[in-house]
């Protein structure tokens, strides 16, 4: 299957076939090949978005660390207790913990050590003006920059406005020893 990704478009295609949006990236999506080398992935933020992302990636065979700044949350997750209900998540987390594909940490340096990919999955609560509060996203980007490994891919999965990727890149450029 072919998918095109473009920010700011929500219209479905009018005809069959891949959506064509001017300037969009074309992504080839195929079946998951479980024989490929698993990646070391860090998911920062273990709320609804982060925990589901971490468990799913671990179930696909990757080595995933869910990182949260709250040691109580981390300890609870290490014991296999999910802090919210999502159908199928509890057994998935327990299975991946037992298989050693999923772990949890509150130490950014340890979690990000030799990571291939880092996902930013932190909250962006609304301000009184309606704008999202990006303080947590920017703090996480700074943390990633300080502990980034050469070639690390950073994925922003929080709900953010357009151009946030540019802000994150600026922070990473400023705080990382790597390009």
CSV table of N, CA and C in Angstrom, one decimal:
chain,number,residue,atom,x,y,z
A,1,UNK,N,0.8,-1.2,0.0
A,1,UNK,CA,0.0,0.0,0.0
A,1,UNK,C,0.9,1.2,0.0
A,2,UNK,N,0.4,2.3,-0.5
A,2,UNK,CA,1.1,3.6,-0.5
A,2,UNK,C,0.3,4.6,0.3
A,3,UNK,N,1.0,5.4,1.1
A,3,UNK,CA,0.4,6.4,1.8
A,3,UNK,C,1.2,7.7,1.6
A,4,UNK,N,0.5,8.8,1.5
A,4,UNK,CA,1.1,10.1,1.5
A,4,UNK,C,0.8,10.8,2.7
A,5,UNK,N,1.8,11.4,3.3
A,5,UNK,CA,1.7,12.1,4.5
A,5,UNK,C,1.9,13.6,4.3
A,6,UNK,N,0.9,14.4,4.7
A,6,UNK,CA,1.0,15.9,4.6
A,6,UNK,C,0.3,16.5,5.8
A,7,UNK,N,0.9,17.5,6.3
A,7,UNK,CA,0.3,18.2,7.5
A,7,UNK,C,-0.8,19.1,6.9
A,8,UNK,N,-1.8,19.2,7.7
A,8,UNK,CA,-2.9,20.2,7.4
A,8,UNK,C,-3.9,19.7,6.4
A,9,UNK,N,-3.9,18.4,6.0
A,9,UNK,CA,-4.9,18.0,5.1
A,9,UNK,C,-5.7,16.9,5.7
A,10,UNK,N,-7.0,17.0,5.7
A,10,UNK,CA,-7.9,16.0,6.3
A,10,UNK,C,-8.9,15.4,5.3
A,11,UNK,N,-8.8,15.9,4.0
A,11,UNK,CA,-9.7,15.5,3.0
A,11,UNK,C,-9.3,14.1,2.5
A,12,UNK,N,-10.3,13.2,2.5
A,12,UNK,CA,-10.0,11.9,1.9
A,12,UNK,C,-9.8,12.0,0.4
A,13,UNK,N,-9.1,11.0,-0.2
A,13,UNK,CA,-8.9,11.1,-1.7
A,13,UNK,C,-10.3,10.9,-2.4
A,14,UNK,N,-10.5,11.5,-3.5
A,14,UNK,CA,-11.7,11.4,-4.3
A,14,UNK,C,-11.7,10.2,-5.2
A,15,UNK,N,-10.6,9.7,-5.5
A,15,UNK,CA,-10.5,8.5,-6.4
A,15,UNK,C,-9.7,7.4,-5.6
A,16,UNK,N,-9.8,6.2,-6.2
A,16,UNK,CA,-9.0,5.1,-5.6
A,16,UNK,C,-7.5,5.4,-5.8
A,17,UNK,N,-6.7,4.7,-5.0
A,17,UNK,CA,-5.3,4.8,-5.2
A,17,UNK,C,-4.7,5.8,-4.2
A,18,UNK,N,-3.4,6.0,-4.2
A,18,UNK,CA,-2.7,6.8,-3.2
A,18,UNK,C,-3.2,8.2,-3.3
A,19,UNK,N,-3.3,8.8,-2.1
A,19,UNK,CA,-3.6,10.2,-2.0
A,19,UNK,C,-2.4,11.0,-2.5
A,20,UNK,N,-2.7,12.0,-3.3
A,20,UNK,CA,-1.6,12.8,-3.9
A,20,UNK,C,-1.8,14.2,-3.4
A,21,UNK,N,-0.8,14.6,-2.6
A,21,UNK,CA,-0.8,16.0,-2.0
A,21,UNK,C,0.5,16.6,-2.4
A,22,UNK,N,0.4,17.8,-3.0
A,22,UNK,CA,1.7,18.4,-3.5
A,22,UNK,C,2.6,18.6,-2.3
A,23,UNK,N,3.9,18.2,-2.5
A,23,UNK,CA,4.9,18.4,-1.5
A,23,UNK,C,4.9,17.3,-0.4
A,24,UNK,N,4.0,16.3,-0.5
A,24,UNK,CA,3.9,15.3,0.6
A,24,UNK,C,4.9,14.3,0.4
A,25,UNK,N,5.3,13.7,1.5
A,25,UNK,CA,6.3,12.6,1.4
A,25,UNK,C,5.5,11.3,1.0
A,26,UNK,N,6.1,10.5,0.2
A,26,UNK,CA,5.5,9.2,-0.1
A,26,UNK,C,6.1,8.1,0.7
A,27,UNK,N,5.3,7.3,1.3
A,27,UNK,CA,5.8,6.3,2.2
A,27,UNK,C,5.3,4.9,1.7
A,28,UNK,N,6.2,4.0,1.5
A,28,UNK,CA,5.8,2.6,1.2
A,28,UNK,C,5.6,1.9,2.4
A,29,UNK,N,4.4,1.2,2.5
A,29,UNK,CA,4.1,0.5,3.7
A,29,UNK,C,3.9,-1.0,3.3
A,30,UNK,N,4.6,-1.9,3.8
A,30,UNK,CA,4.5,-3.3,3.5
A,30,UNK,C,4.2,-4.1,4.7
A,31,UNK,N,4.3,-5.4,4.6
A,31,UNK,CA,4.1,-6.3,5.8
A,31,UNK,C,5.3,-6.1,6.7
A,32,UNK,N,5.0,-6.3,8.0
A,32,UNK,CA,6.1,-6.3,9.0
A,32,UNK,C,6.9,-7.5,8.8
A,33,UNK,N,8.2,-7.3,8.7
A,33,UNK,CA,9.1,-8.5,8.6
A,33,UNK,C,9.8,-8.7,9.9
A,34,UNK,N,9.3,-9.7,10.6
A,34,UNK,CA,9.8,-10.0,12.0
A,34,UNK,C,11.2,-10.5,12.0
A,35,UNK,N,11.8,-10.8,10.8
A,35,UNK,CA,13.2,-11.3,10.8
A,35,UNK,C,14.2,-10.1,10.8
A,36,UNK,N,13.7,-8.9,10.7
A,36,UNK,CA,14.7,-7.8,10.7
A,36,UNK,C,15.1,-7.5,12.1
A,37,UNK,N,16.3,-6.9,12.2
A,37,UNK,CA,16.8,-6.6,13.5
A,37,UNK,C,15.9,-5.7,14.3
A,38,UNK,N,15.6,-6.1,15.6
A,38,UNK,CA,14.7,-5.2,16.4
A,38,UNK,C,15.5,-3.9,16.7
A,39,UNK,N,14.7,-2.8,16.8
A,39,UNK,CA,15.3,-1.5,17.2
A,39,UNK,C,15.2,-1.3,18.7
A,40,UNK,N,16.1,-0.5,19.2
A,40,UNK,CA,16.0,0.0,20.6
A,40,UNK,C,15.2,1.3,20.6
A,41,UNK,N,14.0,1.3,21.2
A,41,UNK,CA,13.1,2.4,21.1
A,41,UNK,C,12.8,2.9,22.5
A,42,UNK,N,12.8,4.2,22.7
A,42,UNK,CA,12.4,4.9,23.9
A,42,UNK,C,11.2,5.7,23.7
A,43,UNK,N,10.2,5.5,24.5
A,43,UNK,CA,8.9,6.2,24.4
A,43,UNK,C,8.9,7.1,25.7
A,44,UNK,N,9.0,8.4,25.5
A,44,UNK,CA,9.0,9.3,26.7
A,44,UNK,C,7.6,9.8,26.9
A,45,UNK,N,7.0,9.4,28.0
A,45,UNK,CA,5.6,9.7,28.4
A,45,UNK,C,4.9,8.4,28.4
A,46,UNK,N,4.2,8.0,29.5
A,46,UNK,CA,3.5,6.8,29.6
A,46,UNK,C,2.0,7.0,29.8
A,47,UNK,N,1.5,8.0,29.3
A,47,UNK,CA,0.1,8.2,29.3
A,47,UNK,C,-0.6,7.4,28.2
A,48,UNK,N,-1.8,7.8,27.9
A,48,UNK,CA,-2.6,7.1,26.9
A,48,UNK,C,-1.8,6.9,25.6
A,49,UNK,N,-1.2,7.9,25.0
A,49,UNK,CA,-0.5,7.8,23.8
A,49,UNK,C,0.8,7.0,24.0
A,50,UNK,N,1.6,7.3,24.9
A,50,UNK,CA,2.9,6.7,25.1
A,50,UNK,C,2.8,5.2,25.5
A,51,UNK,N,2.0,4.9,26.4
A,51,UNK,CA,2.0,3.5,26.9
A,51,UNK,C,1.5,2.6,25.8
A,52,UNK,N,0.4,3.0,25.1
A,52,UNK,CA,-0.1,2.2,23.9
A,52,UNK,C,1.0,2.0,22.9
A,53,UNK,N,1.7,3.1,22.6
A,53,UNK,CA,2.8,3.1,21.6
A,53,UNK,C,3.9,2.1,22.0
A,54,UNK,N,4.3,2.2,23.3
A,54,UNK,CA,5.4,1.4,23.8
A,54,UNK,C,5.0,-0.1,23.7
A,55,UNK,N,3.8,-0.4,24.2
A,55,UNK,CA,3.4,-1.8,24.3
A,55,UNK,C,3.3,-2.4,22.8
A,56,UNK,N,2.7,-1.6,21.9
A,56,UNK,CA,2.5,-2.1,20.6
A,56,UNK,C,3.9,-2.3,19.9
A,57,UNK,N,4.8,-1.4,20.0
A,57,UNK,CA,6.1,-1.6,19.4
A,57,UNK,C,6.9,-2.7,20.0
A,58,UNK,N,6.7,-3.0,21.3
A,58,UNK,CA,7.3,-4.1,22.0
A,58,UNK,C,6.7,-5.4,21.5
A,59,UNK,N,5.4,-5.4,21.3
A,59,UNK,CA,4.7,-6.6,20.8
A,59,UNK,C,5.2,-6.9,19.3
A,60,UNK,N,5.6,-5.9,18.6
A,60,UNK,CA,6.2,-6.2,17.3
A,60,UNK,C,7.6,-6.7,17.3
A,61,UNK,N,8.2,-6.8,18.5
A,61,UNK,CA,9.5,-7.4,18.6
A,61,UNK,C,10.6,-6.4,18.9
A,62,UNK,N,10.3,-5.1,19.0
A,62,UNK,CA,11.4,-4.2,19.4
A,62,UNK,C,11.7,-4.2,20.9
A,63,UNK,N,12.8,-3.7,21.2
A,63,UNK,CA,13.2,-3.5,22.6
A,63,UNK,C,12.8,-2.1,23.0
A,64,UNK,N,11.8,-2.0,23.9
A,64,UNK,CA,11.2,-0.7,24.2
A,64,UNK,C,11.3,-0.3,25.6
A,65,UNK,N,11.7,0.9,25.9
A,65,UNK,CA,11.8,1.5,27.2
A,65,UNK,C,10.7,2.6,27.3
A,66,UNK,N,9.8,2.4,28.2
A,66,UNK,CA,8.8,3.5,28.4
A,66,UNK,C,9.4,4.4,29.5
A,67,UNK,N,9.6,5.6,29.3
A,67,UNK,CA,10.2,6.5,30.3
A,67,UNK,C,9.2,7.5,30.8
A,68,UNK,N,9.2,7.7,32.1
A,68,UNK,CA,8.3,8.6,32.8
A,68,UNK,C,9.0,9.3,33.9
A,69,UNK,N,8.8,10.5,34.1
A,69,UNK,CA,9.5,11.3,35.2
A,69,UNK,C,9.0,11.0,36.6
A,70,UNK,N,7.9,10.3,36.7
A,70,UNK,CA,7.3,10.0,38.0
A,70,UNK,C,7.7,8.6,38.4
A,71,UNK,N,8.6,8.4,39.4
A,71,UNK,CA,9.1,7.1,39.8
A,71,UNK,C,7.9,6.2,40.3
A,72,UNK,N,6.8,6.8,40.9
A,72,UNK,CA,5.7,5.9,41.3
A,72,UNK,C,5.0,5.3,40.1
A,73,UNK,N,4.9,6.1,39.0
A,73,UNK,CA,4.2,5.6,37.8
A,73,UNK,C,5.1,4.5,37.2
A,74,UNK,N,6.4,4.7,37.2
A,74,UNK,CA,7.4,3.7,36.6
A,74,UNK,C,7.3,2.4,37.4
A,75,UNK,N,7.3,2.5,38.8
A,75,UNK,CA,7.2,1.3,39.6
A,75,UNK,C,6.0,0.5,39.4
A,76,UNK,N,4.9,1.2,39.3
A,76,UNK,CA,3.6,0.6,39.0
A,76,UNK,C,3.6,-0.1,37.7
A,77,UNK,N,4.1,0.5,36.6
A,77,UNK,CA,4.2,-0.1,35.3
A,77,UNK,C,5.1,-1.3,35.3
A,78,UNK,N,6.2,-1.2,36.1
A,78,UNK,CA,7.1,-2.4,36.2
A,78,UNK,C,6.4,-3.6,36.7
A,79,UNK,N,5.4,-3.3,37.6
A,79,UNK,CA,4.7,-4.4,38.2
A,79,UNK,C,3.5,-4.9,37.3
A,80,UNK,N,3.4,-4.3,36.1
A,80,UNK,CA,2.4,-4.6,35.1
A,80,UNK,C,1.0,-4.0,35.4
A,81,UNK,N,1.0,-3.0,36.2
A,81,UNK,CA,-0.3,-2.3,36.5
A,81,UNK,C,-0.4,-1.1,35.5
A,82,UNK,N,-1.4,-1.1,34.7
A,82,UNK,CA,-1.7,0.0,33.8
A,82,UNK,C,-2.5,1.0,34.5
A,83,UNK,N,-2.2,2.3,34.3
A,83,UNK,CA,-2.8,3.4,35.1
A,83,UNK,C,-4.2,3.8,34.5
A,84,UNK,N,-4.6,3.2,33.4
A,84,UNK,CA,-5.9,3.5,32.8
A,84,UNK,C,-6.4,2.2,32.0
A,85,UNK,N,-7.6,2.2,31.6
A,85,UNK,CA,-8.1,1.1,30.9
A,85,UNK,C,-8.1,1.4,29.4
A,86,UNK,N,-7.5,0.5,28.6
A,86,UNK,CA,-7.5,0.5,27.2
A,86,UNK,C,-7.7,-1.0,26.8
A,87,UNK,N,-8.7,-1.4,26.1
A,87,UNK,CA,-9.0,-2.8,25.7
A,87,UNK,C,-7.7,-3.5,25.2
A,88,UNK,N,-7.3,-4.6,25.9
A,88,UNK,CA,-6.2,-5.4,25.4
A,88,UNK,C,-4.8,-4.9,25.9
A,89,UNK,N,-4.8,-3.7,26.5
A,89,UNK,CA,-3.5,-3.2,26.8
A,89,UNK,C,-2.9,-3.9,28.0
A,90,UNK,N,-3.6,-4.2,29.1
A,90,UNK,CA,-3.1,-4.8,30.3
A,90,UNK,C,-2.4,-6.1,30.0
A,91,UNK,N,-3.0,-7.1,29.2
A,91,UNK,CA,-2.3,-8.3,28.9
A,91,UNK,C,-1.1,-8.1,28.0
A,92,UNK,N,-1.2,-7.1,27.1
A,92,UNK,CA,-0.1,-6.9,26.2
A,92,UNK,C,1.1,-6.3,27.0
A,93,UNK,N,0.9,-5.4,27.9
A,93,UNK,CA,2.0,-4.9,28.7
A,93,UNK,C,2.6,-6.0,29.5
A,94,UNK,N,1.8,-6.8,30.2
A,94,UNK,CA,2.3,-8.0,31.0
A,94,UNK,C,3.1,-9.0,30.2
A,95,UNK,N,2.6,-9.3,29.0
A,95,UNK,CA,3.3,-10.2,28.1
A,95,UNK,C,4.7,-9.7,27.7
A,96,UNK,N,4.7,-8.4,27.3
A,96,UNK,CA,5.9,-7.8,26.8
A,96,UNK,C,6.9,-7.6,27.9
A,97,UNK,N,6.4,-7.3,29.2
A,97,UNK,CA,7.3,-7.2,30.3
A,97,UNK,C,7.9,-8.6,30.6
A,98,UNK,N,7.1,-9.6,30.6
A,98,UNK,CA,7.6,-11.0,30.9
A,98,UNK,C,8.6,-11.5,29.8
A,99,UNK,N,8.4,-11.1,28.6
A,99,UNK,CA,9.3,-11.5,27.5
A,99,UNK,C,10.6,-10.6,27.4
A,100,UNK,N,10.6,-9.6,28.2
A,100,UNK,CA,11.8,-8.7,28.3
A,100,UNK,C,11.9,-7.7,27.2
A,101,UNK,N,10.8,-7.6,26.4
A,101,UNK,CA,10.9,-6.6,25.3
A,101,UNK,C,10.4,-5.2,25.7
A,102,UNK,N,9.8,-5.1,26.9
A,102,UNK,CA,9.3,-3.8,27.4
A,102,UNK,C,9.8,-3.7,28.8
A,103,UNK,N,10.3,-2.5,29.1
A,103,UNK,CA,10.8,-2.1,30.4
A,103,UNK,C,10.4,-0.7,30.6
A,104,UNK,N,10.5,-0.2,31.9
A,104,UNK,CA,10.2,1.1,32.2
A,104,UNK,C,11.3,1.7,33.1
A,105,UNK,N,11.5,3.0,32.9
A,105,UNK,CA,12.6,3.7,33.6
A,105,UNK,C,12.2,5.2,33.8
A,106,UNK,N,12.8,5.8,34.9
A,106,UNK,CA,12.6,7.2,35.1
A,106,UNK,C,13.9,8.0,34.9
A,107,UNK,N,15.0,7.3,34.5
A,107,UNK,CA,16.3,7.9,34.3
A,107,UNK,C,16.5,8.1,32.8
A,108,UNK,N,16.5,9.3,32.3
A,108,UNK,CA,16.6,9.6,30.9
A,108,UNK,C,17.9,9.1,30.3
A,109,UNK,N,19.0,9.3,31.0
A,109,UNK,CA,20.3,8.9,30.5
A,109,UNK,C,20.3,7.4,30.2
A,110,UNK,N,19.8,6.6,31.2
A,110,UNK,CA,19.8,5.2,31.0
A,110,UNK,C,18.8,4.8,29.9
A,111,UNK,N,17.7,5.4,29.9
A,111,UNK,CA,16.7,5.0,28.9
A,111,UNK,C,17.1,5.3,27.5
A,112,UNK,N,17.8,6.5,27.3
A,112,UNK,CA,18.2,6.9,25.9
A,112,UNK,C,19.5,6.3,25.5
A,113,UNK,N,20.2,5.6,26.4
A,113,UNK,CA,21.5,5.1,26.0
A,113,UNK,C,21.4,4.1,24.9
A,114,UNK,N,22.1,4.5,23.8
A,114,UNK,CA,22.2,3.6,22.5
A,114,UNK,C,20.8,3.4,21.9
A,115,UNK,N,19.9,4.3,22.1
A,115,UNK,CA,18.5,4.2,21.5
A,115,UNK,C,18.6,4.5,20.0
A,116,UNK,N,17.9,3.8,19.2
A,116,UNK,CA,17.8,4.1,17.8
A,116,UNK,C,16.7,5.1,17.5
A,117,UNK,N,15.6,5.1,18.3
A,117,UNK,CA,14.5,6.0,18.1
A,117,UNK,C,14.0,6.4,19.4
A,118,UNK,N,13.6,7.7,19.5
A,118,UNK,CA,13.0,8.3,20.7
A,118,UNK,C,11.6,8.9,20.3
A,119,UNK,N,10.5,8.5,20.9
A,119,UNK,CA,9.2,9.0,20.7
A,119,UNK,C,8.9,10.0,21.8
A,120,UNK,N,8.4,11.2,21.4
A,120,UNK,CA,8.0,12.2,22.4
A,120,UNK,C,6.4,12.0,22.5
A,121,UNK,N,6.0,11.6,23.7
A,121,UNK,CA,4.5,11.3,23.9
A,121,UNK,C,4.1,12.0,25.2
A,122,UNK,N,4.3,13.2,25.3
A,122,UNK,CA,3.9,13.9,26.5
A,122,UNK,C,2.7,14.8,26.3
A,123,UNK,N,2.1,15.2,27.4
A,123,UNK,CA,0.8,16.0,27.3
A,123,UNK,C,1.1,17.4,26.9
A,124,UNK,N,0.1,17.9,26.2
A,124,UNK,CA,0.2,19.3,25.7
A,124,UNK,C,-1.2,20.0,26.1
A,125,UNK,N,-1.4,20.2,27.4
A,125,UNK,CA,-2.7,20.8,27.8
A,125,UNK,C,-2.9,22.2,27.2
A,126,UNK,N,-4.1,22.5,27.1
A,126,UNK,CA,-4.5,23.8,26.5
A,126,UNK,C,-4.2,25.0,27.5
A,127,UNK,N,-3.8,26.1,27.0
A,127,UNK,CA,-3.7,27.3,27.8
A,127,UNK,C,-5.0,28.0,27.8
A,128,UNK,N,-5.2,29.0,28.7
A,128,UNK,CA,-6.5,29.7,28.7
A,128,UNK,C,-6.8,30.3,27.3
A,129,UNK,N,-5.8,30.7,26.5
A,129,UNK,CA,-6.0,31.2,25.2
A,129,UNK,C,-6.4,30.2,24.2
A,130,UNK,N,-6.3,28.9,24.5
A,130,UNK,CA,-6.6,27.8,23.6
A,130,UNK,C,-5.4,27.2,23.0
A,131,UNK,N,-4.3,27.9,23.0
A,131,UNK,CA,-3.0,27.4,22.5
A,131,UNK,C,-2.5,26.2,23.3
A,132,UNK,N,-1.9,25.2,22.7
A,132,UNK,CA,-1.3,24.1,23.5
A,132,UNK,C,-0.1,24.6,24.3
A,133,UNK,N,0.1,24.0,25.4
A,133,UNK,CA,1.3,24.3,26.3
A,133,UNK,C,2.3,23.3,25.8
A,134,UNK,N,3.4,23.8,25.2
A,134,UNK,CA,4.5,22.9,24.7
A,134,UNK,C,5.7,22.8,25.6
A,135,UNK,N,5.5,23.2,26.8
A,135,UNK,CA,6.7,23.2,27.8
A,135,UNK,C,7.2,21.8,27.9
A,136,UNK,N,6.3,20.8,28.1
A,136,UNK,CA,6.8,19.4,28.3
A,136,UNK,C,7.5,18.9,27.1
A,137,UNK,N,6.9,19.2,25.9
A,137,UNK,CA,7.6,18.8,24.6
A,137,UNK,C,9.0,19.4,24.5
A,138,UNK,N,9.1,20.6,24.8
A,138,UNK,CA,10.4,21.3,24.7
A,138,UNK,C,11.4,20.8,25.8
A,139,UNK,N,10.9,20.4,27.0
A,139,UNK,CA,11.8,19.9,28.0
A,139,UNK,C,12.3,18.5,27.6
A,140,UNK,N,11.4,17.7,27.0
A,140,UNK,CA,11.8,16.4,26.5
A,140,UNK,C,12.7,16.5,25.4
A,141,UNK,N,12.5,17.4,24.5
A,141,UNK,CA,13.5,17.6,23.4
A,141,UNK,C,14.9,18.0,23.9
A,142,UNK,N,14.9,18.8,24.9
A,142,UNK,CA,16.2,19.2,25.5
A,142,UNK,C,16.8,17.9,26.1
A,143,UNK,N,16.1,17.1,26.8
A,143,UNK,CA,16.6,15.9,27.5
A,143,UNK,C,17.1,15.0,26.4
A,144,UNK,N,16.4,14.8,25.3
A,144,UNK,CA,16.8,13.9,24.3
A,144,UNK,C,18.1,14.4,23.7
A,145,UNK,N,18.2,15.7,23.4
A,145,UNK,CA,19.4,16.3,22.9
A,145,UNK,C,20.6,16.1,23.7
A,146,UNK,N,20.4,16.2,25.0
A,146,UNK,CA,21.6,16.0,25.9
A,146,UNK,C,22.1,14.5,25.9
A,147,UNK,N,21.2,13.6,25.7
A,147,UNK,CA,21.5,12.2,25.8
A,147,UNK,C,21.4,11.4,24.4
A,148,UNK,N,21.3,12.2,23.3
A,148,UNK,CA,21.1,11.5,22.0
A,148,UNK,C,22.3,10.7,21.6
A,149,UNK,N,22.0,9.7,20.9
A,149,UNK,CA,23.1,8.9,20.3
A,149,UNK,C,23.2,9.2,18.8
A,150,UNK,N,24.3,9.0,18.2
A,150,UNK,CA,24.5,9.3,16.8
A,150,UNK,C,23.5,8.5,16.0
A,151,UNK,N,22.8,9.3,15.1
A,151,UNK,CA,21.9,8.6,14.2
A,151,UNK,C,20.5,8.4,14.8
A,152,UNK,N,20.2,8.8,16.0
A,152,UNK,CA,18.9,8.6,16.6
A,152,UNK,C,17.8,9.4,15.8
A,153,UNK,N,16.7,8.7,15.7
A,153,UNK,CA,15.5,9.3,15.1
A,153,UNK,C,14.6,9.8,16.2
A,154,UNK,N,14.1,11.0,16.1
A,154,UNK,CA,13.2,11.6,17.1
A,154,UNK,C,11.8,11.7,16.4
A,155,UNK,N,10.8,11.1,17.1
A,155,UNK,CA,9.5,11.1,16.6
A,155,UNK,C,8.6,11.9,17.6
A,156,UNK,N,7.9,12.9,17.1
A,156,UNK,CA,7.0,13.7,17.9
A,156,UNK,C,5.6,13.2,17.7
A,157,UNK,N,5.0,12.6,18.8
A,157,UNK,CA,3.7,11.9,18.7
A,157,UNK,C,2.7,12.6,19.5
A,158,UNK,N,3.1,13.7,20.3
A,158,UNK,CA,2.1,14.4,21.0
A,158,UNK,C,1.3,15.3,20.1
A,159,UNK,N,0.1,15.7,20.6
A,159,UNK,CA,-0.7,16.6,19.8
A,159,UNK,C,-0.1,18.0,19.8
A,160,UNK,N,0.4,18.5,18.7
A,160,UNK,CA,1.1,19.8,18.6
A,160,UNK,C,0.7,20.5,17.4
A,161,UNK,N,0.9,21.8,17.4
A,161,UNK,CA,0.6,22.6,16.2
A,161,UNK,C,1.6,22.5,15.1
A,162,UNK,N,1.3,22.9,13.9
A,162,UNK,CA,2.2,22.9,12.8
A,162,UNK,C,3.4,23.7,13.2
A,163,UNK,N,4.6,23.3,12.7
A,163,UNK,CA,5.9,23.9,12.9
A,163,UNK,C,6.5,23.5,14.2
A,164,UNK,N,5.9,22.6,15.0
A,164,UNK,CA,6.5,22.2,16.2
A,164,UNK,C,7.8,21.4,15.9
A,165,UNK,N,7.8,20.6,14.8
A,165,UNK,CA,9.0,19.9,14.5
A,165,UNK,C,10.2,20.8,14.3
A,166,UNK,N,10.0,21.9,13.7
A,166,UNK,CA,11.1,22.9,13.5
A,166,UNK,C,11.6,23.4,14.9
A,167,UNK,N,10.7,23.6,15.8
A,167,UNK,CA,11.1,24.0,17.2
A,167,UNK,C,11.9,22.9,17.8
A,168,UNK,N,11.4,21.7,17.7
A,168,UNK,CA,12.2,20.5,18.3
A,168,UNK,C,13.5,20.4,17.6
A,169,UNK,N,13.6,20.5,16.3
A,169,UNK,CA,14.9,20.4,15.7
A,169,UNK,C,15.9,21.5,16.2
A,170,UNK,N,15.4,22.7,16.3
A,170,UNK,CA,16.2,23.8,16.9
A,170,UNK,C,16.8,23.4,18.2
A,171,UNK,N,15.9,22.9,19.1
A,171,UNK,CA,16.3,22.5,20.4
A,171,UNK,C,17.4,21.4,20.3
A,172,UNK,N,17.1,20.4,19.5
A,172,UNK,CA,18.1,19.2,19.4
A,172,UNK,C,19.4,19.7,18.8
A,173,UNK,N,19.4,20.6,17.8
A,173,UNK,CA,20.6,21.2,17.3
A,173,UNK,C,21.4,21.9,18.4
A,174,UNK,N,20.7,22.6,19.2
A,174,UNK,CA,21.4,23.4,20.3
A,174,UNK,C,21.9,22.6,21.4
A,175,UNK,N,21.2,21.4,21.7
A,175,UNK,CA,21.6,20.7,22.9
A,175,UNK,C,22.4,19.4,22.6
A,176,UNK,N,22.4,18.9,21.4
A,176,UNK,CA,23.0,17.6,21.1
A,176,UNK,C,24.4,17.8,20.5
A,177,UNK,N,25.3,16.9,20.8
A,177,UNK,CA,26.6,16.8,20.3
A,177,UNK,C,26.6,16.2,18.9
A,178,UNK,N,25.5,15.6,18.5
A,178,UNK,CA,25.4,15.0,17.2
A,178,UNK,C,24.5,15.8,16.2
A,179,UNK,N,24.6,15.6,15.0
A,179,UNK,CA,23.8,16.3,14.0
A,179,UNK,C,22.6,15.5,13.7
